[in-house]
């Protein structure tokens, strides 16, 4: 298994990787862990990776550009299982660890500040489409690969087709169309 950790603070992981169980797993080649500094991918002349939220609001958010460029620097990132850590996320537990252990490559994007730029969501036109996108992203990040029936749609039948369209668009906008095509080929 390979784990790629994208973070603004790579030094945070130094002790974690050189001690205890993780150190032994790396030595026995059970896991390969790479820590990548998101700051190395910023194009900002001052090296900034954060900005005020688009539309205002408290705190700072991580800029989209360095995160996406950092992600794209990883070989075969399209086929890896991706996790974005967030204070709004779900609790990590033993059941989740077992589910994740079935993946060959996991990419963990460590969220900092108030979160990550939501321009992907904002790129959809209608309020309904934005709500659908937010719901789908939450579902995608919450283990959609291992829990096939946990997305509940409480609406009219024609909105199911809208969910499918937006689901596809999310993958296209995040440059993961190949992953989408692979998943959908298993469905039919």
PDB file of C-alpha atoms in Angstrom:
ATOM      1  CA  UNK A   1       0.000   0.000   0.000  1.00  0.00           C
ATOM      2  CA  UNK A   2       1.121   3.516  -0.753  1.00  0.00           C
ATOM      3  CA  UNK A   3      -0.016   6.535   1.247  1.00  0.00           C
ATOM      4  CA  UNK A   4       0.623  10.048  -0.054  1.00  0.00           C
ATOM      5  CA  UNK A   5       0.125  12.820   2.490  1.00  0.00           C
ATOM      6  CA  UNK A   6      -0.324  16.345   1.115  1.00  0.00           C
ATOM      7  CA  UNK A   7       0.236  18.920   3.830  1.00  0.00           C
ATOM      8  CA  UNK A   8       1.383  22.443   4.605  1.00  0.00           C
ATOM      9  CA  UNK A   9       3.395  21.112   7.553  1.00  0.00           C
ATOM     10  CA  UNK A  10       5.468  18.086   6.439  1.00  0.00           C
ATOM     11  CA  UNK A  11       7.720  18.287   9.508  1.00  0.00           C
ATOM     12  CA  UNK A  12       4.691  17.304  11.600  1.00  0.00           C
ATOM     13  CA  UNK A  13       5.052  13.745  10.252  1.00  0.00           C
ATOM     14  CA  UNK A  14       8.774  13.260  10.981  1.00  0.00           C
ATOM     15  CA  UNK A  15       8.309  11.586  14.361  1.00  0.00           C
ATOM     16  CA  UNK A  16       5.302   9.621  13.202  1.00  0.00           C
ATOM     17  CA  UNK A  17       7.220   8.012  10.343  1.00  0.00           C
ATOM     18  CA  UNK A  18      10.386   7.182  12.289  1.00  0.00           C
ATOM     19  CA  UNK A  19       8.869   5.513  15.339  1.00  0.00           C
ATOM     20  CA  UNK A  20       6.808   2.545  16.458  1.00  0.00           C
ATOM     21  CA  UNK A  21       4.501   0.489  14.242  1.00  0.00           C
ATOM     22  CA  UNK A  22       4.693   2.739  11.194  1.00  0.00           C
ATOM     23  CA  UNK A  23       8.500   2.585  11.153  1.00  0.00           C
ATOM     24  CA  UNK A  24       8.379  -1.232  11.239  1.00  0.00           C
ATOM     25  CA  UNK A  25       5.734  -1.371   8.496  1.00  0.00           C
ATOM     26  CA  UNK A  26       7.895   0.843   6.276  1.00  0.00           C
ATOM     27  CA  UNK A  27      11.001  -1.257   7.013  1.00  0.00           C
ATOM     28  CA  UNK A  28       9.111  -4.462   6.085  1.00  0.00           C
ATOM     29  CA  UNK A  29       7.839  -2.741   2.923  1.00  0.00           C
ATOM     30  CA  UNK A  30       4.224  -3.235   3.993  1.00  0.00           C
ATOM     31  CA  UNK A  31       3.541   0.439   3.327  1.00  0.00           C
ATOM     32  CA  UNK A  32       5.204   3.240   1.436  1.00  0.00           C
ATOM     33  CA  UNK A  33       4.518   6.727   2.771  1.00  0.00           C
ATOM     34  CA  UNK A  34       5.395   9.942   1.021  1.00  0.00           C
ATOM     35  CA  UNK A  35       4.818  13.366   2.541  1.00  0.00           C
ATOM     36  CA  UNK A  36       4.485  16.190   0.034  1.00  0.00           C
ATOM     37  CA  UNK A  37       4.638  19.867   0.925  1.00  0.00           C
ATOM     38  CA  UNK A  38       1.740  21.706  -0.730  1.00  0.00           C
ATOM     39  CA  UNK A  39       3.716  24.966  -0.383  1.00  0.00           C
ATOM     40  CA  UNK A  40       6.159  23.683  -3.016  1.00  0.00           C
ATOM     41  CA  UNK A  41       3.396  23.984  -5.627  1.00  0.00           C
ATOM     42  CA  UNK A  42       2.177  27.525  -5.097  1.00  0.00           C
ATOM     43  CA  UNK A  43       2.625  29.971  -7.963  1.00  0.00           C
ATOM     44  CA  UNK A  44       2.101  32.951  -5.652  1.00  0.00           C
ATOM     45  CA  UNK A  45       5.238  35.120  -5.715  1.00  0.00           C
ATOM     46  CA  UNK A  46       5.095  35.405  -1.908  1.00  0.00           C
ATOM     47  CA  UNK A  47       4.636  31.654  -1.427  1.00  0.00           C
ATOM     48  CA  UNK A  48       1.105  31.983  -0.019  1.00  0.00           C
ATOM     49  CA  UNK A  49      -1.138  28.950   0.017  1.00  0.00           C
ATOM     50  CA  UNK A  50      -4.097  30.582   1.746  1.00  0.00           C
ATOM     51  CA  UNK A  51      -6.559  33.336   0.942  1.00  0.00           C
ATOM     52  CA  UNK A  52      -9.779  34.847   2.193  1.00  0.00           C
ATOM     53  CA  UNK A  53     -12.894  32.858   1.234  1.00  0.00           C
ATOM     54  CA  UNK A  54     -14.438  33.909  -2.081  1.00  0.00           C
ATOM     55  CA  UNK A  55     -17.502  35.955  -1.198  1.00  0.00           C
ATOM     56  CA  UNK A  56     -16.171  36.852   2.252  1.00  0.00           C
ATOM     57  CA  UNK A  57     -16.339  35.129   5.598  1.00  0.00           C
ATOM     58  CA  UNK A  58     -14.153  34.575   8.627  1.00  0.00           C
ATOM     59  CA  UNK A  59     -10.704  33.018   8.526  1.00  0.00           C
ATOM     60  CA  UNK A  60      -8.603  31.815   5.627  1.00  0.00           C
ATOM     61  CA  UNK A  61      -8.965  28.875   3.276  1.00  0.00           C
ATOM     62  CA  UNK A  62      -6.404  26.885   1.353  1.00  0.00           C
ATOM     63  CA  UNK A  63      -6.047  28.050  -2.236  1.00  0.00           C
ATOM     64  CA  UNK A  64      -7.243  25.664  -4.875  1.00  0.00           C
ATOM     65  CA  UNK A  65      -4.226  25.991  -7.229  1.00  0.00           C
ATOM     66  CA  UNK A  66      -1.421  24.613  -5.022  1.00  0.00           C
ATOM     67  CA  UNK A  67      -3.582  21.741  -3.753  1.00  0.00           C
ATOM     68  CA  UNK A  68      -4.625  20.669  -7.265  1.00  0.00           C
ATOM     69  CA  UNK A  69      -1.084  21.013  -8.655  1.00  0.00           C
ATOM     70  CA  UNK A  70       0.315  19.033  -5.733  1.00  0.00           C
ATOM     71  CA  UNK A  71      -2.285  16.313  -6.282  1.00  0.00           C
ATOM     72  CA  UNK A  72      -1.529  16.149 -10.008  1.00  0.00           C
ATOM     73  CA  UNK A  73       2.183  15.686  -9.263  1.00  0.00           C
ATOM     74  CA  UNK A  74       1.483  12.200  -7.897  1.00  0.00           C
ATOM     75  CA  UNK A  75       1.750   9.326 -10.370  1.00  0.00           C
ATOM     76  CA  UNK A  76      -1.631   7.726 -11.077  1.00  0.00           C
ATOM     77  CA  UNK A  77      -3.422  10.119  -8.711  1.00  0.00           C
ATOM     78  CA  UNK A  78      -6.653   9.606 -10.672  1.00  0.00           C
ATOM     79  CA  UNK A  79      -6.966   6.024  -9.449  1.00  0.00           C
ATOM     80  CA  UNK A  80      -6.022   6.613  -5.812  1.00  0.00           C
ATOM     81  CA  UNK A  81      -8.576   6.809  -3.015  1.00  0.00           C
ATOM     82  CA  UNK A  82      -8.595  10.424  -1.844  1.00  0.00           C
ATOM     83  CA  UNK A  83      -9.402  11.800   1.595  1.00  0.00           C
ATOM     84  CA  UNK A  84      -9.657  15.461   2.542  1.00  0.00           C
ATOM     85  CA  UNK A  85      -9.294  15.945   6.275  1.00  0.00           C
ATOM     86  CA  UNK A  86     -11.560  18.509   7.823  1.00  0.00           C
ATOM     87  CA  UNK A  87     -13.011  19.461  11.180  1.00  0.00           C
ATOM     88  CA  UNK A  88     -16.412  18.838   9.560  1.00  0.00           C
ATOM     89  CA  UNK A  89     -15.445  15.304   8.543  1.00  0.00           C
ATOM     90  CA  UNK A  90     -16.303  11.959  10.081  1.00  0.00           C
ATOM     91  CA  UNK A  91     -14.416  10.308  12.892  1.00  0.00           C
ATOM     92  CA  UNK A  92     -11.684   7.846  11.890  1.00  0.00           C
ATOM     93  CA  UNK A  93     -12.149   4.471  13.587  1.00  0.00           C
ATOM     94  CA  UNK A  94     -11.169   0.800  13.255  1.00  0.00           C
ATOM     95  CA  UNK A  95     -13.994   0.045  10.814  1.00  0.00           C
ATOM     96  CA  UNK A  96     -12.834   2.865   8.542  1.00  0.00           C
ATOM     97  CA  UNK A  97      -9.230   1.623   8.842  1.00  0.00           C
ATOM     98  CA  UNK A  98     -10.311  -1.832   7.623  1.00  0.00           C
ATOM     99  CA  UNK A  99     -12.179  -0.305   4.675  1.00  0.00           C
ATOM    100  CA  UNK A 100      -9.199   1.831   3.695  1.00  0.00           C
ATOM    101  CA  UNK A 101      -6.765  -1.093   3.941  1.00  0.00           C
ATOM    102  CA  UNK A 102      -8.268  -2.517   0.742  1.00  0.00           C
ATOM    103  CA  UNK A 103      -6.899   0.372  -1.320  1.00  0.00           C
ATOM    104  CA  UNK A 104      -3.559   0.178  -3.132  1.00  0.00           C
ATOM    105  CA  UNK A 105      -2.986   3.927  -2.948  1.00  0.00           C
ATOM    106  CA  UNK A 106      -4.498   6.483  -0.592  1.00  0.00           C
ATOM    107  CA  UNK A 107      -3.969  10.218  -0.895  1.00  0.00           C
ATOM    108  CA  UNK A 108      -4.646  12.253   2.235  1.00  0.00           C
ATOM    109  CA  UNK A 109      -5.056  15.987   1.671  1.00  0.00           C
ATOM    110  CA  UNK A 110      -4.604  17.611   5.052  1.00  0.00           C
ATOM    111  CA  UNK A 111      -7.018  20.505   5.330  1.00  0.00           C
ATOM    112  CA  UNK A 112      -5.865  23.532   7.310  1.00  0.00           C
ATOM    113  CA  UNK A 113      -7.332  26.902   8.183  1.00  0.00           C
ATOM    114  CA  UNK A 114     -11.103  27.133   7.661  1.00  0.00           C
ATOM    115  CA  UNK A 115     -11.156  24.579   4.849  1.00  0.00           C
ATOM    116  CA  UNK A 116     -10.454  24.233   1.141  1.00  0.00           C
ATOM    117  CA  UNK A 117     -11.588  26.488  -1.712  1.00  0.00           C
ATOM    118  CA  UNK A 118     -15.129  25.552  -2.732  1.00  0.00           C
ATOM    119  CA  UNK A 119     -14.982  26.921  -6.260  1.00  0.00           C
ATOM    120  CA  UNK A 120     -15.721  23.432  -7.585  1.00  0.00           C
ATOM    121  CA  UNK A 121     -19.140  23.679  -5.922  1.00  0.00           C
ATOM    122  CA  UNK A 122     -19.552  27.293  -6.969  1.00  0.00           C
ATOM    123  CA  UNK A 123     -18.876  26.394 -10.598  1.00  0.00           C
ATOM    124  CA  UNK A 124     -22.369  24.879 -10.823  1.00  0.00           C
ATOM    125  CA  UNK A 125     -25.093  27.272 -11.946  1.00  0.00           C
ATOM    126  CA  UNK A 126     -28.235  26.655  -9.920  1.00  0.00           C
ATOM    127  CA  UNK A 127     -28.647  26.508  -6.155  1.00  0.00           C
ATOM    128  CA  UNK A 128     -30.079  23.009  -6.505  1.00  0.00           C
ATOM    129  CA  UNK A 129     -27.058  21.836  -8.526  1.00  0.00           C
ATOM    130  CA  UNK A 130     -24.721  23.311  -5.889  1.00  0.00           C
ATOM    131  CA  UNK A 131     -26.602  21.456  -3.140  1.00  0.00           C
ATOM    132  CA  UNK A 132     -26.421  18.219  -5.134  1.00  0.00           C
ATOM    133  CA  UNK A 133     -22.682  18.772  -5.727  1.00  0.00           C
ATOM    134  CA  UNK A 134     -22.034  19.396  -2.006  1.00  0.00           C
ATOM    135  CA  UNK A 135     -23.991  16.242  -1.127  1.00  0.00           C
ATOM    136  CA  UNK A 136     -22.113  14.153  -3.685  1.00  0.00           C
ATOM    137  CA  UNK A 137     -18.690  15.453  -2.645  1.00  0.00           C
ATOM    138  CA  UNK A 138     -19.532  14.631   0.962  1.00  0.00           C
ATOM    139  CA  UNK A 139     -20.592  11.147  -0.130  1.00  0.00           C
ATOM    140  CA  UNK A 140     -17.478  10.686  -2.311  1.00  0.00           C
ATOM    141  CA  UNK A 141     -15.199  11.722   0.580  1.00  0.00           C
ATOM    142  CA  UNK A 142     -17.091   9.580   3.083  1.00  0.00           C
ATOM    143  CA  UNK A 143     -16.300   6.180   1.610  1.00  0.00           C
ATOM    144  CA  UNK A 144     -18.452   5.834  -1.484  1.00  0.00           C
ATOM    145  CA  UNK A 145     -16.067   3.111  -2.704  1.00  0.00           C
ATOM    146  CA  UNK A 146     -16.956   0.793   0.131  1.00  0.00           C
ATOM    147  CA  UNK A 147     -20.529   1.748   1.067  1.00  0.00           C
ATOM    148  CA  UNK A 148     -22.533   1.447  -2.151  1.00  0.00           C
ATOM    149  CA  UNK A 149     -25.978   2.311  -0.853  1.00  0.00           C
ATOM    150  CA  UNK A 150     -25.490   5.166   1.603  1.00  0.00           C
ATOM    151  CA  UNK A 151     -26.483   8.031  -0.718  1.00  0.00           C
ATOM    152  CA  UNK A 152     -30.152   8.772  -0.160  1.00  0.00           C
ATOM    153  CA  UNK A 153     -31.971  10.996  -2.641  1.00  0.00           C
ATOM    154  CA  UNK A 154     -35.290  12.319  -1.349  1.00  0.00           C
ATOM    155  CA  UNK A 155     -36.756  14.075  -4.354  1.00  0.00           C
ATOM    156  CA  UNK A 156     -38.562  13.585  -7.637  1.00  0.00           C
ATOM    157  CA  UNK A 157     -37.504  10.834 -10.031  1.00  0.00           C
ATOM    158  CA  UNK A 158     -36.105  13.264 -12.600  1.00  0.00           C
ATOM    159  CA  UNK A 159     -33.633  14.591 -10.016  1.00  0.00           C
ATOM    160  CA  UNK A 160     -31.902  11.189  -9.949  1.00  0.00           C
ATOM    161  CA  UNK A 161     -30.827  11.872 -13.520  1.00  0.00           C
ATOM    162  CA  UNK A 162     -29.619  15.329 -12.422  1.00  0.00           C
ATOM    163  CA  UNK A 163     -27.511  13.686  -9.651  1.00  0.00           C
ATOM    164  CA  UNK A 164     -25.913  11.441 -12.262  1.00  0.00           C
ATOM    165  CA  UNK A 165     -25.054  14.389 -14.498  1.00  0.00           C
ATOM    166  CA  UNK A 166     -23.565  16.412 -11.633  1.00  0.00           C
ATOM    167  CA  UNK A 167     -21.691  13.356 -10.315  1.00  0.00           C
ATOM    168  CA  UNK A 168     -19.990  13.044 -13.714  1.00  0.00           C
ATOM    169  CA  UNK A 169     -19.270  16.792 -13.878  1.00  0.00           C
ATOM    170  CA  UNK A 170     -17.583  16.725 -10.454  1.00  0.00           C
ATOM    171  CA  UNK A 171     -15.069  14.165 -11.713  1.00  0.00           C
ATOM    172  CA  UNK A 172     -14.497  16.090 -14.937  1.00  0.00           C
ATOM    173  CA  UNK A 173     -13.957  19.413 -13.095  1.00  0.00           C
ATOM    174  CA  UNK A 174     -11.544  17.736 -10.667  1.00  0.00           C
ATOM    175  CA  UNK A 175      -9.655  16.183 -13.634  1.00  0.00           C
ATOM    176  CA  UNK A 176     -10.706  12.632 -12.664  1.00  0.00           C
ATOM    177  CA  UNK A 177     -12.751  11.616 -15.708  1.00  0.00           C
ATOM    178  CA  UNK A 178     -10.728   8.391 -16.088  1.00  0.00           C
ATOM    179  CA  UNK A 179     -11.670   7.403 -12.535  1.00  0.00           C
ATOM    180  CA  UNK A 180     -15.334   8.188 -13.244  1.00  0.00           C
ATOM    181  CA  UNK A 181     -15.261   6.121 -16.459  1.00  0.00           C
ATOM    182  CA  UNK A 182     -13.655   3.221 -14.605  1.00  0.00           C
ATOM    183  CA  UNK A 183     -16.304   3.307 -11.851  1.00  0.00           C
ATOM    184  CA  UNK A 184     -19.184   3.562 -14.290  1.00  0.00           C
ATOM    185  CA  UNK A 185     -17.890   0.680 -16.406  1.00  0.00           C
ATOM    186  CA  UNK A 186     -18.428  -1.585 -13.378  1.00  0.00           C
ATOM    187  CA  UNK A 187     -22.061  -0.496 -13.112  1.00  0.00           C
ATOM    188  CA  UNK A 188     -23.143  -1.575 -16.579  1.00  0.00           C
TER     189      UNK A 188
END
